[in-house]
Short mmCIF file of N, CA and C in Angstrom, two decimals:
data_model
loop_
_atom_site.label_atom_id
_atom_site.label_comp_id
_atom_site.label_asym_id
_atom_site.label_seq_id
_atom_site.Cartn_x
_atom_site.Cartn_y
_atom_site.Cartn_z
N UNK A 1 16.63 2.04 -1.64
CA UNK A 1 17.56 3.13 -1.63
C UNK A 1 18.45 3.02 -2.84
N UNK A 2 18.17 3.44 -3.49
CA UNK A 2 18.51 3.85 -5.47
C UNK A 2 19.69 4.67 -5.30
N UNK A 3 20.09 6.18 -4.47
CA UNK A 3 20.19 6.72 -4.54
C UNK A 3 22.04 6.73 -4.20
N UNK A 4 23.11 6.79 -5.06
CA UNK A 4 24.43 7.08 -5.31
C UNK A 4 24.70 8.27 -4.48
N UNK A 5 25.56 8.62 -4.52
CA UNK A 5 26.33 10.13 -3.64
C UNK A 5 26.61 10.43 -4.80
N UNK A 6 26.04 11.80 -4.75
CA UNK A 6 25.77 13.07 -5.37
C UNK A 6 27.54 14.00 -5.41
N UNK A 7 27.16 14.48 -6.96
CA UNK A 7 27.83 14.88 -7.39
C UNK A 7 28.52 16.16 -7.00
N UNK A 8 29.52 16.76 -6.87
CA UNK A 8 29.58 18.03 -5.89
C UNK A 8 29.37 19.09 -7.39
N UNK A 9 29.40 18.87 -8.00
CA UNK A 9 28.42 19.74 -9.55
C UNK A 9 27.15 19.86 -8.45
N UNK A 10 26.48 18.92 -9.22
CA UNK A 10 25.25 18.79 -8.91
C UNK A 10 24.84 18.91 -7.72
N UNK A 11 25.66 18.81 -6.12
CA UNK A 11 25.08 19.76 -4.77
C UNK A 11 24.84 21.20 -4.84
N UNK A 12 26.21 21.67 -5.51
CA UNK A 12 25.83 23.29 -5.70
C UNK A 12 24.97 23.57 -6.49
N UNK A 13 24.77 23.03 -7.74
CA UNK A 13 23.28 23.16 -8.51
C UNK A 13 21.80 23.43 -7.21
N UNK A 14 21.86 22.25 -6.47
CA UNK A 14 21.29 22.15 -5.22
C UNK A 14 20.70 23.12 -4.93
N UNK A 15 21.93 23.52 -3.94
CA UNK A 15 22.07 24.53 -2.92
C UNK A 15 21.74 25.68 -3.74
N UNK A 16 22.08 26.23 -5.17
CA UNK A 16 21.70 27.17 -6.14
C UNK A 16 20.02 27.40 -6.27
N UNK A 17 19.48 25.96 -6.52
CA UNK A 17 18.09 26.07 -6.23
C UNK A 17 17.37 26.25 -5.41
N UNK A 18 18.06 25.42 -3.88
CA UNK A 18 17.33 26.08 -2.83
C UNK A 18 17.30 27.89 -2.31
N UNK A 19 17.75 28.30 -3.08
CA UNK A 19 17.91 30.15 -2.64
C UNK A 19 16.74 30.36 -2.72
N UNK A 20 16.33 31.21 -2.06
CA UNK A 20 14.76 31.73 -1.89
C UNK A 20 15.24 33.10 -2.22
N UNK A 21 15.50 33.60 -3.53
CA UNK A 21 15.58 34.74 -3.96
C UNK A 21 14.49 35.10 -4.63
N UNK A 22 14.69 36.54 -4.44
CA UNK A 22 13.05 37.25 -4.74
C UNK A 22 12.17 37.33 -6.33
N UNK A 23 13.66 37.06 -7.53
CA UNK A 23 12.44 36.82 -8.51
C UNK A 23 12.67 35.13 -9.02
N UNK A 24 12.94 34.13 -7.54
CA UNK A 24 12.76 33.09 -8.15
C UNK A 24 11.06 32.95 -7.95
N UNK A 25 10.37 32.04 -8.70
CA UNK A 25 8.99 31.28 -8.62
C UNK A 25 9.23 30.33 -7.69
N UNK A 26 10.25 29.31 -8.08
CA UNK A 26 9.96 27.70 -7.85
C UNK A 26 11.34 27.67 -7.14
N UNK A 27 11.63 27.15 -6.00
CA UNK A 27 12.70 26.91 -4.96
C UNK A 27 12.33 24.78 -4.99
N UNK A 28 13.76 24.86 -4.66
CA UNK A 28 14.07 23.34 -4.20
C UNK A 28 14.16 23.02 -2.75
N UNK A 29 13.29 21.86 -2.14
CA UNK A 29 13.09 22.12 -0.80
C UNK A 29 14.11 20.61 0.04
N UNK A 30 14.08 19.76 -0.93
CA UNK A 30 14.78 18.90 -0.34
C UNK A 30 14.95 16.85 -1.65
N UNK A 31 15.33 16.41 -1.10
CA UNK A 31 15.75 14.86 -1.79
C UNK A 31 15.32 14.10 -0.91
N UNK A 32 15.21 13.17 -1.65
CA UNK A 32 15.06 11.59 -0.88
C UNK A 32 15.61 10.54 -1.54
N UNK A 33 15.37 9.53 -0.86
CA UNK A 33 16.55 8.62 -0.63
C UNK A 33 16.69 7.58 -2.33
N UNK A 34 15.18 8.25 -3.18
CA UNK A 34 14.98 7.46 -4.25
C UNK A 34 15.84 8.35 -5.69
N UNK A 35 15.93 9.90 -5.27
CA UNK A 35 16.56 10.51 -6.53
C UNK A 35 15.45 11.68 -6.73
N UNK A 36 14.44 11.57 -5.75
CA UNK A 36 13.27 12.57 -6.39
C UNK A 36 13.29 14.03 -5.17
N UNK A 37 13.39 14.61 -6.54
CA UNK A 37 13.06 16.47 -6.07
C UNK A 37 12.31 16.87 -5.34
N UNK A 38 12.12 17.67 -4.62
CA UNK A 38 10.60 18.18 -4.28
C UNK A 38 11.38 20.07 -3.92
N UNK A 39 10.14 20.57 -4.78
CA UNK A 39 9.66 21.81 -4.95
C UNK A 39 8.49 22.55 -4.39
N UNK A 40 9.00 23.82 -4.15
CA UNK A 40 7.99 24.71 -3.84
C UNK A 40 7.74 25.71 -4.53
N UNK A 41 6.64 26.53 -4.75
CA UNK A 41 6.20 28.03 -5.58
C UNK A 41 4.73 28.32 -4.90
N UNK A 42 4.60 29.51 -5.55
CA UNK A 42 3.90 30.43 -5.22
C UNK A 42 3.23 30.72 -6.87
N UNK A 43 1.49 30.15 -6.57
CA UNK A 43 1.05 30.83 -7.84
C UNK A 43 0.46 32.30 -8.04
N UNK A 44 0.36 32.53 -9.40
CA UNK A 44 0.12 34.45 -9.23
C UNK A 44 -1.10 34.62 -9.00
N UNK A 45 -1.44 35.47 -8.45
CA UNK A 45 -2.85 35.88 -8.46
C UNK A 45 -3.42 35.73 -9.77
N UNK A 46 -4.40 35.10 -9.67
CA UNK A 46 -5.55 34.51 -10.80
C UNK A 46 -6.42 33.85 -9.54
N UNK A 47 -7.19 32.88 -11.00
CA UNK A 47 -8.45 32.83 -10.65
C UNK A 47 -7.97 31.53 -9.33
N UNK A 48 -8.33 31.14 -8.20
CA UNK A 48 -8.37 29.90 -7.25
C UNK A 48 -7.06 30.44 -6.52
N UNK A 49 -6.59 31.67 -6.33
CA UNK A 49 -5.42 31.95 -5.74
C UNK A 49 -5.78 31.88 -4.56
N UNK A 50 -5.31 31.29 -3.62
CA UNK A 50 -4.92 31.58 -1.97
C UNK A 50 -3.87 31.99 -1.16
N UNK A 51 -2.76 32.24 -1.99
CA UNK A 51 -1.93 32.93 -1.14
C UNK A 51 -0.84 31.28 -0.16
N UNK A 52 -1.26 30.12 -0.40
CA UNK A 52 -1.00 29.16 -0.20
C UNK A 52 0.50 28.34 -0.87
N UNK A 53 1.62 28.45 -0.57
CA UNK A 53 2.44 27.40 -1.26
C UNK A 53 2.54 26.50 -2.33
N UNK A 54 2.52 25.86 -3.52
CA UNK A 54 2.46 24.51 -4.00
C UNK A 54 3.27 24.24 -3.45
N UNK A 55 3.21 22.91 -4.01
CA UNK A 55 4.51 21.91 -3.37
C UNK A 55 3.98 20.85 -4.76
N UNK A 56 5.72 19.97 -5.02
CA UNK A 56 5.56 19.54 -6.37
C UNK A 56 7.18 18.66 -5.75
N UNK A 57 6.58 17.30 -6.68
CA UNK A 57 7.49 16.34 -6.89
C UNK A 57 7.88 16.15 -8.31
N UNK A 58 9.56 16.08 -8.26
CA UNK A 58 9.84 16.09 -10.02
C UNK A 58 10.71 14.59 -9.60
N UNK A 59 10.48 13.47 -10.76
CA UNK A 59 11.02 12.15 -10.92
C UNK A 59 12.37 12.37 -11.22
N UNK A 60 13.36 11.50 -11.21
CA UNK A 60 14.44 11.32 -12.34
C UNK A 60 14.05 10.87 -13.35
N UNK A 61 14.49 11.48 -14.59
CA UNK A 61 13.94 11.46 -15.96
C UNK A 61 13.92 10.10 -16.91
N UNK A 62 14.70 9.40 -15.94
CA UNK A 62 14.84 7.83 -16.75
C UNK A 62 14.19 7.08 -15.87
N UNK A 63 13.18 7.18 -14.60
CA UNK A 63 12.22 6.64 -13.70
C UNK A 63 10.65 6.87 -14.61
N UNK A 64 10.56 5.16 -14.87
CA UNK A 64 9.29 4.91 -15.27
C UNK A 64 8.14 5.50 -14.21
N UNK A 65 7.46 5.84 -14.73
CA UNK A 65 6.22 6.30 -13.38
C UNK A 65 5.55 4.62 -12.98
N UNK A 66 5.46 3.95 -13.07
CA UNK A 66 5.19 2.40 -12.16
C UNK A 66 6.35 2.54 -11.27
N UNK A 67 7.36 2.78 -11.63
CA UNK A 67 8.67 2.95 -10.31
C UNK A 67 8.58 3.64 -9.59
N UNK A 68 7.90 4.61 -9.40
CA UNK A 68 8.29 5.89 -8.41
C UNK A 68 8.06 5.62 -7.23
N UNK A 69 8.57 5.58 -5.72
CA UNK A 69 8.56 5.87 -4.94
C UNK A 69 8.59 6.96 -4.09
N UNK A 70 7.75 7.44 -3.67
CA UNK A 70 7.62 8.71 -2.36
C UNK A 70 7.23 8.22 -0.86
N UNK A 71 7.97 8.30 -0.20
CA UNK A 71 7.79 7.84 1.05
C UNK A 71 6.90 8.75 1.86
N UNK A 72 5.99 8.43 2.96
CA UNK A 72 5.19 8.67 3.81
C UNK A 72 5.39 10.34 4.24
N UNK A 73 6.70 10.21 4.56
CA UNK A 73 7.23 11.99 5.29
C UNK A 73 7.00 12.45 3.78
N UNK A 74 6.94 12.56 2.86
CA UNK A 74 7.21 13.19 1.48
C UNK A 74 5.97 13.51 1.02
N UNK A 75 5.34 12.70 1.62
CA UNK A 75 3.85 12.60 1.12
C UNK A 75 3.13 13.68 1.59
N UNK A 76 3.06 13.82 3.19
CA UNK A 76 2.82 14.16 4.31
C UNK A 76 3.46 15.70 4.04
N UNK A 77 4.77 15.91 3.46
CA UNK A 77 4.67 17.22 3.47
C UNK A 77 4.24 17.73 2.20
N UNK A 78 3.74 17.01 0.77
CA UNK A 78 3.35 17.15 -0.15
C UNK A 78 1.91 18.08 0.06
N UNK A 79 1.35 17.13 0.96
CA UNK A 79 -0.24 17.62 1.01
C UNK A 79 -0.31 18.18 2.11
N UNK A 80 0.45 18.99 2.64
CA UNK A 80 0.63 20.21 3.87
C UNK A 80 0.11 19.72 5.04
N UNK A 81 0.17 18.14 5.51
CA UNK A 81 -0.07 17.96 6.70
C UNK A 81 1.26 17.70 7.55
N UNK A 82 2.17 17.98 6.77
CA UNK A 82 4.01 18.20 7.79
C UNK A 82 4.55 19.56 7.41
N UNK A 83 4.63 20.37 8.25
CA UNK A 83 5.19 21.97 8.27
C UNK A 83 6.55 21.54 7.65
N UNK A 84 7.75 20.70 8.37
CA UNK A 84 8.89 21.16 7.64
C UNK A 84 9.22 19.48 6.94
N UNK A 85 9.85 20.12 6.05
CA UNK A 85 10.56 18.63 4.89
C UNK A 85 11.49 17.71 5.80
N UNK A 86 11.09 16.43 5.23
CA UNK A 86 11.93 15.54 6.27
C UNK A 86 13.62 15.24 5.86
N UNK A 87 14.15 15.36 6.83
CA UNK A 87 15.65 15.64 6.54
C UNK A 87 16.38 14.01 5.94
N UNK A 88 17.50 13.94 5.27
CA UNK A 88 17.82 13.08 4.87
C UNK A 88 18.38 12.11 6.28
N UNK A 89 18.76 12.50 7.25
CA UNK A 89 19.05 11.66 8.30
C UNK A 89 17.46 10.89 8.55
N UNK A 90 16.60 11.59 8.77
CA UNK A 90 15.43 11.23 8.91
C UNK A 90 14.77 9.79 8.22
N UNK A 91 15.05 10.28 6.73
CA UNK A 91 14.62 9.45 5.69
C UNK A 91 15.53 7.88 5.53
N UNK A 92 16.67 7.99 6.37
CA UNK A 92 17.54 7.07 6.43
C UNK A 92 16.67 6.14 7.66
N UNK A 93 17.20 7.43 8.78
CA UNK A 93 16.09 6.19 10.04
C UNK A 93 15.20 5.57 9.94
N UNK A 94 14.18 6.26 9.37
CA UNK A 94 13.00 5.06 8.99
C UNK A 94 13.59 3.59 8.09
N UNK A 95 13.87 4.35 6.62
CA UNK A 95 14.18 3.16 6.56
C UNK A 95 15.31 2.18 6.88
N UNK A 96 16.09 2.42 8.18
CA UNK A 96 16.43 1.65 9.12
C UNK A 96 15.39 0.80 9.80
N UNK A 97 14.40 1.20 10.36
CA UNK A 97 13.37 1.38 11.38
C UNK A 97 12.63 0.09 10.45
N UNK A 98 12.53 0.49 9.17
CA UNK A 98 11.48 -0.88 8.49
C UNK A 98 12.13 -2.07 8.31
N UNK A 99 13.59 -1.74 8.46
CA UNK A 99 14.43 -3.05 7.68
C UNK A 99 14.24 -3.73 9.54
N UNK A 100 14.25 -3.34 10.48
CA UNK A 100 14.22 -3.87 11.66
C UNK A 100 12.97 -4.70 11.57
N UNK A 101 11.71 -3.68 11.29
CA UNK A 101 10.54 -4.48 11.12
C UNK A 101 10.23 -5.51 10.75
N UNK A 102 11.14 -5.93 9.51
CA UNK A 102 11.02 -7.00 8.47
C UNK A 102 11.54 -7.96 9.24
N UNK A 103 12.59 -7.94 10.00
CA UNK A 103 13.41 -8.99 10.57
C UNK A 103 12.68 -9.25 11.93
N UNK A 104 11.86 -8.01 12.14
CA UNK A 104 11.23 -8.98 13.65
C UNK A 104 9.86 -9.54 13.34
N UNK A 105 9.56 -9.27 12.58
CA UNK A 105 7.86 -9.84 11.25
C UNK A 105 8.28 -11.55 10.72
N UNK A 106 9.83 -11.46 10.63
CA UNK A 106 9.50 -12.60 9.85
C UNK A 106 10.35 -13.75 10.86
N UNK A 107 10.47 -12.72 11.85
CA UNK A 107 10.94 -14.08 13.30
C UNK A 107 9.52 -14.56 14.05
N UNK A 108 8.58 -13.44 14.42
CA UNK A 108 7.33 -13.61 14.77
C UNK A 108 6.66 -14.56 13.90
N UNK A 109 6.57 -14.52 12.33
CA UNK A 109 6.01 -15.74 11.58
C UNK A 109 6.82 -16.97 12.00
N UNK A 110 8.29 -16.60 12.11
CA UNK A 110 8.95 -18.26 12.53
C UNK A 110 8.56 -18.86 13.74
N UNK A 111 7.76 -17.96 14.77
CA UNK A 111 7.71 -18.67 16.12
C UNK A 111 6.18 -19.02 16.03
N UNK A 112 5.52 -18.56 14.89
CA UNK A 112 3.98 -18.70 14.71
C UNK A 112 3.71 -20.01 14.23
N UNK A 113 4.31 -19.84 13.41
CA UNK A 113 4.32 -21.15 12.07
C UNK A 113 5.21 -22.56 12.88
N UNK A 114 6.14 -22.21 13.99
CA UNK A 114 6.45 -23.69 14.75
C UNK A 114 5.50 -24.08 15.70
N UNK A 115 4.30 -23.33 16.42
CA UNK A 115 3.70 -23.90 16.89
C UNK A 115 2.47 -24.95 16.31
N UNK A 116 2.45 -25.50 17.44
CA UNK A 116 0.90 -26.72 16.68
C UNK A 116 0.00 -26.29 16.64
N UNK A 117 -1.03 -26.55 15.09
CA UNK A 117 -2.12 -25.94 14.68
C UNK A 117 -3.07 -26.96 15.39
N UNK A 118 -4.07 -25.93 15.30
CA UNK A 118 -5.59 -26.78 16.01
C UNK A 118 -6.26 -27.23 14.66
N UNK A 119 -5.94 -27.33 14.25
CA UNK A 119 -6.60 -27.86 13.20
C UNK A 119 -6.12 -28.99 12.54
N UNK A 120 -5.31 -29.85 13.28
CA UNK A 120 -5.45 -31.15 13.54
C UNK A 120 -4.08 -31.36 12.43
N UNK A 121 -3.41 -30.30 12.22
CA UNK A 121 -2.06 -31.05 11.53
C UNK A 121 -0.91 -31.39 12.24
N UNK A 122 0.27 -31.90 12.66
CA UNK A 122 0.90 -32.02 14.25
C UNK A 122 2.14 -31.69 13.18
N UNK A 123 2.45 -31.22 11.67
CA UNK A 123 3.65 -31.00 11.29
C UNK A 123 4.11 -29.56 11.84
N UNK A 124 5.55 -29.13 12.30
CA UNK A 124 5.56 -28.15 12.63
C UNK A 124 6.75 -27.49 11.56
N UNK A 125 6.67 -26.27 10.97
CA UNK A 125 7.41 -25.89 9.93
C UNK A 125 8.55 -25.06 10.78
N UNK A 126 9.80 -25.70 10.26
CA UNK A 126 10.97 -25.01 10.74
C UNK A 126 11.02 -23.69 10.28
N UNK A 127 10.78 -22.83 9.17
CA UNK A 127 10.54 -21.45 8.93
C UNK A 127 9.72 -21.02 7.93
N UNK A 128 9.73 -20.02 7.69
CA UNK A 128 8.66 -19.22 6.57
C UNK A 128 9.51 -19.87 5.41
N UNK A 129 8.79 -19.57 4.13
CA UNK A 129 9.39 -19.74 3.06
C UNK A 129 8.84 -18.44 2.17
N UNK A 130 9.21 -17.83 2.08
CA UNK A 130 8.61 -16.89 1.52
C UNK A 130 7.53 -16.36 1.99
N UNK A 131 6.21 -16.08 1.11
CA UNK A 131 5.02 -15.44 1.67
C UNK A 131 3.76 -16.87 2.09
N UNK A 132 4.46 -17.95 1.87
CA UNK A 132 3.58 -19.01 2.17
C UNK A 132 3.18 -19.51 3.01
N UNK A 133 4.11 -19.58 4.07
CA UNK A 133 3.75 -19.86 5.92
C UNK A 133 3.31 -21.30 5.71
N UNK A 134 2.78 -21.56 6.46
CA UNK A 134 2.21 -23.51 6.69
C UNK A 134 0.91 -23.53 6.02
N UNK A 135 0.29 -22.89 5.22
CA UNK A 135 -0.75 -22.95 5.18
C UNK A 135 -0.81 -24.63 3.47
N UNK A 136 0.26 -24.02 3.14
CA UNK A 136 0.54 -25.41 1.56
C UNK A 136 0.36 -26.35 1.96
N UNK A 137 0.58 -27.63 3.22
CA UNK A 137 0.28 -28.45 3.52
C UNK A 137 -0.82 -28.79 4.14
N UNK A 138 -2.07 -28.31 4.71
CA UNK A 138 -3.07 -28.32 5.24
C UNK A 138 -4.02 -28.53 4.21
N UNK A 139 -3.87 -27.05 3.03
CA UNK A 139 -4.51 -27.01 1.72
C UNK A 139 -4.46 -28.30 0.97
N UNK A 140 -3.53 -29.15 1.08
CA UNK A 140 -3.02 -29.92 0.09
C UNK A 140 -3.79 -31.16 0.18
N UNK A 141 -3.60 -31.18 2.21
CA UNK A 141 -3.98 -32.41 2.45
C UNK A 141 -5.64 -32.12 2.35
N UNK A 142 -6.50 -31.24 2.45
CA UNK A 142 -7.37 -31.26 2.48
C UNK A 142 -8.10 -31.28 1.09
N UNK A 143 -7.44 -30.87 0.31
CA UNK A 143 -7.40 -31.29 -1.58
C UNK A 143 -7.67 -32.48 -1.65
N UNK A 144 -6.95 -33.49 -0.98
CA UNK A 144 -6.86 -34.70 -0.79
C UNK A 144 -7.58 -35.45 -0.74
N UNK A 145 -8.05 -35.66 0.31
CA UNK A 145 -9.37 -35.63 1.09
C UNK A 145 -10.94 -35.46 0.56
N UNK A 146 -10.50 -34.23 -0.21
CA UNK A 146 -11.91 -34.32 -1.18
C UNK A 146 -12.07 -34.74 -2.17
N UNK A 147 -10.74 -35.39 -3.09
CA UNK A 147 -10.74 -35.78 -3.98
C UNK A 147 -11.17 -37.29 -3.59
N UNK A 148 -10.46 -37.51 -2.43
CA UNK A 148 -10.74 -39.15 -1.73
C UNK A 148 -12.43 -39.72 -1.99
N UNK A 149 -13.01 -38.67 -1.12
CA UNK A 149 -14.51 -37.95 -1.11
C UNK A 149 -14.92 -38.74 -2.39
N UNK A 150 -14.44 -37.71 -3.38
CA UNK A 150 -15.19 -37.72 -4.79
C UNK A 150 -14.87 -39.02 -5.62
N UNK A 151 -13.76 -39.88 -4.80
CA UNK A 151 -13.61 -41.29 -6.21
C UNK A 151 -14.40 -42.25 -5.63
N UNK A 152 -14.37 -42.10 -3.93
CA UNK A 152 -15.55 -42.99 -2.89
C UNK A 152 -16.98 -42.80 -3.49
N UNK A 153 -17.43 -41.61 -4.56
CA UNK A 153 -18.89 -41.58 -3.94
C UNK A 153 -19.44 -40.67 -3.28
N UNK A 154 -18.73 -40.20 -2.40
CA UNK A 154 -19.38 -39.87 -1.65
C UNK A 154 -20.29 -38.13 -1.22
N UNK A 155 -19.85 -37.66 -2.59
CA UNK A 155 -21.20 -36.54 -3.00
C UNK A 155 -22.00 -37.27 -4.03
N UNK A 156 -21.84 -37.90 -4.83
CA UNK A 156 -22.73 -38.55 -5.73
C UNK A 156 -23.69 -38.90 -5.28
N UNK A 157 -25.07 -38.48 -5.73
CA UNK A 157 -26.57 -39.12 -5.50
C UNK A 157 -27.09 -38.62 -4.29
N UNK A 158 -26.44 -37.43 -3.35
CA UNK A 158 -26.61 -35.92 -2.22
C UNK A 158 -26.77 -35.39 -3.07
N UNK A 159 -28.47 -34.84 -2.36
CA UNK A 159 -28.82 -33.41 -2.96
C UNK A 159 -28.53 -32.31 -1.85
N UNK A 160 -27.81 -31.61 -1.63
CA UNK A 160 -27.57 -30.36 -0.59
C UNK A 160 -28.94 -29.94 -0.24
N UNK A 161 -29.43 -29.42 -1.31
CA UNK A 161 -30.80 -28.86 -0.87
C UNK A 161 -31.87 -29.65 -0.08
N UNK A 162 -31.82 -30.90 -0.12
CA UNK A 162 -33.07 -31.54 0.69
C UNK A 162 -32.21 -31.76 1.82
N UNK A 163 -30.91 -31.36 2.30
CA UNK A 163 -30.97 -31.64 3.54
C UNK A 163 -31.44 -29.74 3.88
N UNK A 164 -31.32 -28.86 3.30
CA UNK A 164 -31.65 -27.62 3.70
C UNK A 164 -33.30 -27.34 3.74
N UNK A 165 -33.98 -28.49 4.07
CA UNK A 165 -35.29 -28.22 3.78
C UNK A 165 -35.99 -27.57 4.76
N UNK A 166 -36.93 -26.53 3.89
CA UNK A 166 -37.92 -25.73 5.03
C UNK A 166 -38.25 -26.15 6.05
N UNK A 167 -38.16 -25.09 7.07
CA UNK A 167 -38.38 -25.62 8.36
C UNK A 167 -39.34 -24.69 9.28
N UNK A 168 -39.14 -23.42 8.55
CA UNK A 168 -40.11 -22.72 9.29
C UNK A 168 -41.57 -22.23 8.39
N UNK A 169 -42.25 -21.80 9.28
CA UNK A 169 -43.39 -20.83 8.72
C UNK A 169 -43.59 -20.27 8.06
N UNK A 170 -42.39 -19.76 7.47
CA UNK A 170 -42.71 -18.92 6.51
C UNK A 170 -41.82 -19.13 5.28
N UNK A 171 -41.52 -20.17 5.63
CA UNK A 171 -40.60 -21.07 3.97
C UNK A 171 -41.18 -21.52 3.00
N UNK A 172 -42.79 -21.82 3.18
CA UNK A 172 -43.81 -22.94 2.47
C UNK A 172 -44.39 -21.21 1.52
N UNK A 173 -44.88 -20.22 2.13
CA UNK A 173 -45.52 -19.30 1.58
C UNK A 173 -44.95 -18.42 0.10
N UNK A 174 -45.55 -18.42 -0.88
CA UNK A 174 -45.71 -18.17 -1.75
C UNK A 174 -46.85 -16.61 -2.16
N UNK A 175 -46.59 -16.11 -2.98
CA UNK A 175 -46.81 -14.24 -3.22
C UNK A 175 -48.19 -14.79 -4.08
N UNK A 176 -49.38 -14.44 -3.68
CA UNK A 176 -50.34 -14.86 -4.95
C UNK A 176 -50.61 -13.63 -5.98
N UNK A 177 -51.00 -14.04 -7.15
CA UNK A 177 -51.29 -13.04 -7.97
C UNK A 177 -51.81 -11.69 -7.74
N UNK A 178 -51.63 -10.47 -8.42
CA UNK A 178 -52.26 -9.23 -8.11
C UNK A 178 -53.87 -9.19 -8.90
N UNK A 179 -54.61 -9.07 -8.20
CA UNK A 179 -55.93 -8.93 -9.21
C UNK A 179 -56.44 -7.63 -8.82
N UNK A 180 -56.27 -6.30 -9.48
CA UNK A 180 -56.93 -5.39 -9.43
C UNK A 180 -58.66 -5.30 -9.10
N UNK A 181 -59.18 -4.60 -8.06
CA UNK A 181 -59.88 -4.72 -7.28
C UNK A 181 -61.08 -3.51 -8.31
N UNK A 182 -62.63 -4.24 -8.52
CA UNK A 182 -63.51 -3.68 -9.04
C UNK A 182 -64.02 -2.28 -8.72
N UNK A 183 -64.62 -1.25 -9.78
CA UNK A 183 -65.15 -0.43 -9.15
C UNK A 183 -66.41 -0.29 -9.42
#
């Protein structure tokens, strides 16, 4: 949420754009919570006309396009699968609604990550650390382990493949040559 309180210039500019007067084209339909416009028009009869709405998102002019954000409702009424624009109370709740998410996502990893793994490690991690969870110490020790492996010996002079040796019927068979047949 980028988005400062708006200028009372710039609301009536707004409210100026949203008029649906008769020789406007392009009306302003609503904001979101990032700074970005969204527009509506009507194209003229030509060629692919349907009589159908556009709908159009304009950036703030100093927003790199890698930055842009459009949220889900924005989207949704972009590509005409939401009849009306989602209201700024709206656009707030949700992202209320996700910041809740995050905090019950990353209590659920804390009660995940304290229980004991079956996989034979008995350390139990007091919390997340970021996006890493318990998984760094398992990896580590099992790094370990194979390195142990490898100063013992103990792939040296194993061939994998002869323990994978044919076993069935149809492992031994081989394609014989094509010899075109006399006439």
């Amino acid at each position: 949420m980028s988005q400062s309180k708006i200028s009372p210039v710039l609301k009536a500019w707004y409210k100026w754009k949203a008029l649906r007067l008769p020789w406007r084209k392009k009306f302003l339909v609503g904001l979101d919570l990032h700074g970005n416009t969204f527009w509506e028009f009507r194209l003229v009869n030509g060629p692919g006309y349907d009589g159908r709405w556009r709908r159009i998102v304009q950036y703030p002019s100093k927003t790199h396009h890698g930055d842009v954000n459009v949220s889900p409702a924005w989207h949704q009424w972009l590509r005409n699968t939401r009849k009306d624009p989602p209201s700024l109370e709206e656009q707030k709740a949700d992202v209320a609604r996700q910041e809740r998410m995050k905090v019950l996502a990353a209590q659920a990893d804390a009660r995940w990550a304290a229980k004991e793994s079956l996989l034979g490690t008995t350390d139990k991690a007091p919390a997340l650390e970021g996006m890493k969870g318990n998984q760094g110490g398992s990896r580590e020790e099992t790094w370990k382990k194979m390195q142990q492996e490898q100063e013992q010996g103990g792939l040296k002079g194993k061939n994998p493949w002869k323990q994978a040796a044919p076993s069935g019927p149809g492992e031994q068979w081989q394609p014989k040559a094509w010899q075109p047949g006399r006439k």
